[in-house]
Amino acid sequence: QVQLVESGGGLVQAGGSLRLSCAASGRTFRSYHMGWFRQAPGKEREFVAAVKWTGGNTYYAESVKEGFTISRGNPNTVYLQMNSLKPEDTAVYYCAADAEYRDFVRGRVSYWGQGTQVTVSS
């Protein structure tokens, strides 16, 4: 049974930092692209960042390019370092994984985590 489990969310003041972690289990994700999405209240889920297993290239939404960094630890772990957080970054953050990248940014991925809440106060 494949599982993606996020951790590291919480409440932080504007300008602060959080580091999200995602641990995958149930299979090896060595050849899977992994990334993060988020969904704010009343909004659709949106792409945040991704790291491809082929070459380790990283991709970011324009809105987070300056403050967020995605990285992978072992093949089954992905992190999202979030600095200079803003109230508009408040959302549930989801980890995602898929063997194909073609539709990854659109959210068409095979595996999702259950999400972790990030709340940024002003």
Short mmCIF file of C-alpha atoms in Angstrom, two decimals:
data_model
loop_
_atom_site.label_atom_id
_atom_site.label_comp_id
_atom_site.label_asym_id
_atom_site.label_seq_id
_atom_site.Cartn_x
_atom_site.Cartn_y
_atom_site.Cartn_z
CA GLN A 1 0.00 0.00 0.00
CA VAL A 2 1.52 3.28 -1.14
CA GLN A 3 1.43 6.15 1.31
CA LEU A 4 2.71 9.69 1.29
CA VAL A 5 2.81 11.28 4.72
CA GLU A 6 3.47 14.97 5.19
CA SER A 7 4.74 16.63 8.35
CA GLY A 8 6.12 19.97 9.46
CA GLY A 9 3.10 22.20 9.04
CA GLY A 10 1.99 24.63 11.71
CA LEU A 11 1.37 28.23 12.66
CA VAL A 12 4.04 30.82 11.94
CA GLN A 13 4.20 34.59 11.81
CA ALA A 14 4.68 36.42 8.55
CA GLY A 15 8.35 36.44 7.59
CA GLY A 16 8.99 33.16 9.38
CA SER A 17 10.03 29.78 8.02
CA LEU A 18 8.76 26.22 7.98
CA ARG A 19 10.16 23.01 6.55
CA LEU A 20 7.71 20.44 5.26
CA SER A 21 8.68 16.80 4.89
CA CYS A 22 7.05 14.03 2.92
CA ALA A 23 7.86 10.39 3.55
CA ALA A 24 6.73 7.88 0.96
CA SER A 25 6.29 4.19 1.64
CA GLY A 26 4.90 1.11 -0.03
CA ARG A 27 7.29 1.13 -2.97
CA THR A 28 10.52 2.78 -4.01
CA PHE A 29 10.09 6.26 -5.46
CA ARG A 30 13.57 6.41 -6.95
CA SER A 31 12.16 6.87 -10.47
CA TYR A 32 9.24 9.07 -9.47
CA HIS A 33 8.92 12.80 -9.77
CA MET A 34 7.81 14.34 -6.49
CA GLY A 35 6.40 17.68 -5.55
CA TRP A 36 4.10 19.88 -3.54
CA PHE A 37 0.71 21.43 -4.12
CA ARG A 38 -1.42 23.61 -1.86
CA GLN A 39 -5.05 24.49 -1.43
CA ALA A 40 -6.22 27.61 0.32
CA PRO A 41 -9.77 27.95 1.66
CA GLY A 42 -12.22 28.55 -1.14
CA LYS A 43 -9.59 28.06 -3.83
CA GLU A 44 -8.55 25.26 -6.12
CA ARG A 45 -5.47 23.19 -5.42
CA GLU A 46 -2.42 24.71 -7.10
CA PHE A 47 1.07 23.59 -8.00
CA VAL A 48 3.87 24.81 -5.73
CA ALA A 49 7.09 22.98 -6.59
CA ALA A 50 8.45 19.76 -8.07
CA VAL A 51 11.71 17.88 -8.39
CA LYS A 52 12.26 15.43 -11.21
CA TRP A 53 14.04 12.16 -10.55
CA THR A 54 15.76 12.49 -13.94
CA GLY A 55 18.58 14.92 -13.24
CA GLY A 56 17.05 16.45 -10.14
CA ASN A 57 15.76 19.54 -11.93
CA THR A 58 13.43 21.67 -9.85
CA TYR A 59 10.40 23.72 -10.84
CA TYR A 60 8.44 26.34 -8.92
CA ALA A 61 5.26 28.32 -9.17
CA GLU A 62 6.05 31.94 -9.85
CA SER A 63 4.52 33.01 -6.55
CA VAL A 64 6.97 30.96 -4.46
CA LYS A 65 10.19 31.14 -6.48
CA GLU A 66 11.87 33.62 -4.18
CA GLY A 67 11.22 31.96 -0.85
CA PHE A 68 10.67 28.20 -1.32
CA THR A 69 13.17 25.43 -2.00
CA ILE A 70 12.33 21.84 -2.84
CA SER A 71 14.80 19.02 -2.31
CA ARG A 72 14.98 15.27 -2.00
CA GLY A 73 16.70 13.29 0.68
CA ASN A 74 16.63 9.56 0.04
CA PRO A 75 14.51 8.46 -2.93
CA ASN A 76 11.41 8.24 -0.75
CA THR A 77 11.64 11.65 0.92
CA VAL A 78 11.01 15.16 -0.35
CA TYR A 79 11.24 18.45 1.51
CA LEU A 80 9.90 21.95 1.03
CA GLN A 81 11.81 24.71 2.80
CA MET A 82 9.59 27.78 3.03
CA ASN A 83 11.18 31.08 3.98
CA SER A 84 9.78 34.61 4.18
CA LEU A 85 6.28 33.23 4.55
CA LYS A 86 3.32 35.48 3.84
CA PRO A 87 -0.31 35.25 4.96
CA GLU A 88 -1.25 34.32 1.39
CA ASP A 89 0.85 31.16 1.77
CA THR A 90 -1.75 29.86 4.23
CA ALA A 91 -3.09 26.59 2.86
CA VAL A 92 -3.13 22.85 3.20
CA TYR A 93 0.04 21.56 1.57
CA TYR A 94 -0.02 18.22 -0.22
CA CYS A 95 2.83 15.98 -1.26
CA ALA A 96 2.48 14.31 -4.67
CA ALA A 97 4.34 11.73 -6.74
CA ASP A 98 4.13 10.31 -10.24
CA ALA A 99 6.31 8.43 -12.67
CA GLU A 100 5.36 10.80 -15.48
CA TYR A 101 5.97 14.55 -15.41
CA ARG A 102 3.95 15.57 -18.47
CA ASP A 103 0.82 16.48 -16.47
CA PHE A 104 2.39 16.84 -13.04
CA VAL A 105 1.99 20.60 -12.78
CA ARG A 106 -1.70 20.26 -13.65
CA GLY A 107 -2.14 17.99 -10.66
CA ARG A 108 -2.64 14.80 -12.62
CA VAL A 109 -0.54 12.61 -10.40
CA SER A 110 -0.89 9.07 -9.15
CA TYR A 111 -0.18 9.53 -5.47
CA TRP A 112 -1.21 12.16 -2.94
CA GLY A 113 -0.57 12.67 0.73
CA GLN A 114 -3.30 13.63 3.16
CA GLY A 115 -2.03 17.19 3.55
CA THR A 116 -0.55 19.33 6.29
CA GLN A 117 -1.89 22.72 7.38
CA VAL A 118 0.31 25.79 7.11
CA THR A 119 -1.04 28.97 8.66
CA VAL A 120 0.81 32.27 8.39
CA SER A 121 -0.41 35.06 10.65
CA SER A 122 0.05 38.72 9.83
#
